[in-house]
Amino acid sequence: MTPTFVRACALDELEDDTPKRVELEGVPVALVRTEGEVFAVSDICSHANVSLSEGEVEDCQIECWLHGSSFDLRTGKPSGLPATRPVPVYPVKIEGDDVLVSVTQES
């Protein structure tokens, strides 16, 4: 299945290391600009049904504010308990000033 990219936001709407929540085709997504790249992961923690975009970003990880699990923004894999399952990671493209994300194909 070929990924379908949709506009998530303007690139200048993303502050470094500050997650931004967007909803794309009914899917809650946390966008993060860090280390010169933009990442998109599910905005829902795999351990508890809370928004990851309310957490902190450090070293290409996003931390769930409720129980402290961190997830790698590149792979979605948790780096510590209590989370044991990864969160979905979505492909991102930058076109001009727009951030495009595909929620149709998880990587």
XYZ file of C-alpha atoms in Angstrom:
107
model
C 0.000 0.000 0.000
C 1.437 3.348 -1.043
C 1.465 5.862 1.806
C -0.867 8.822 1.433
C 0.618 11.953 2.942
C -1.571 14.699 4.414
C -0.552 18.135 5.672
C -0.124 18.122 9.429
C 1.072 21.692 10.012
C 3.554 24.314 8.886
C 7.176 23.562 9.759
C 7.494 26.841 11.676
C 4.634 25.761 13.982
C 6.963 23.172 15.521
C 9.305 24.330 18.262
C 12.399 22.229 18.949
C 11.772 19.501 21.543
C 8.159 20.606 22.077
C 5.581 18.005 21.002
C 2.529 19.164 19.039
C -0.682 17.143 18.915
C -2.540 16.939 15.611
C -5.337 14.694 14.419
C -4.969 13.273 10.916
C -7.760 11.216 9.390
C -9.073 10.536 12.894
C -5.654 9.410 14.191
C -4.080 11.335 17.107
C -0.434 12.066 16.261
C 2.378 13.652 18.265
C 4.726 15.667 16.046
C 8.206 16.408 17.365
C 10.956 18.524 15.851
C 14.278 17.515 17.381
C 17.882 17.083 16.298
C 17.091 18.718 12.942
C 14.370 16.223 12.018
C 10.604 15.921 12.388
C 9.090 12.744 13.787
C 5.491 11.549 14.030
C 4.330 8.931 16.530
C 0.984 7.899 17.912
C -0.134 10.431 20.510
C -1.492 7.641 22.706
C 0.866 5.895 25.150
C 0.861 2.112 24.688
C 0.760 1.616 28.468
C -1.962 4.040 29.514
C -4.479 5.902 27.374
C -2.842 9.320 27.775
C -1.465 11.898 25.357
C 2.279 11.633 24.704
C 2.322 15.174 23.287
C 1.955 16.439 26.874
C 5.292 14.828 27.790
C 8.922 15.915 27.596
C 11.335 15.330 24.706
C 15.022 14.554 25.245
C 17.643 12.584 23.284
C 15.182 11.674 20.492
C 12.771 10.197 23.058
C 9.324 11.301 24.154
C 8.359 10.629 27.749
C 4.845 9.810 28.910
C 4.025 12.323 31.621
C 1.847 9.897 33.604
C 4.161 6.965 34.417
C 7.496 8.024 32.908
C 7.883 5.526 30.067
C 9.916 6.919 27.170
C 9.557 6.000 23.505
C 12.173 6.298 20.753
C 10.876 8.797 18.179
C 12.594 6.866 15.361
C 11.267 3.379 16.186
C 8.445 3.841 18.684
C 10.068 1.301 21.005
C 9.778 1.904 24.747
C 13.040 2.374 26.613
C 11.718 1.560 30.052
C 8.849 0.229 32.105
C 5.971 0.332 32.639
C 5.407 0.410 28.854
C 6.351 -2.814 27.057
C 4.750 -2.272 23.622
C 5.961 0.225 21.008
C 3.817 3.094 19.760
C 3.155 3.429 16.015
C 5.617 5.594 14.072
C 4.419 7.392 10.931
C 6.419 8.484 7.853
C 7.092 12.242 7.601
C 7.964 14.372 4.555
C 8.806 18.065 4.453
C 7.612 19.854 1.320
C 8.451 23.535 1.280
C 7.122 24.876 4.594
C 4.657 22.022 5.135
C 5.000 18.941 7.331
C 3.280 15.967 5.698
C 2.508 12.734 7.537
C 1.145 9.405 6.356
C -1.078 7.636 8.888
C -2.120 5.046 6.299
C 1.107 3.057 6.621
C 2.880 2.510 9.922
C 6.577 1.773 9.911
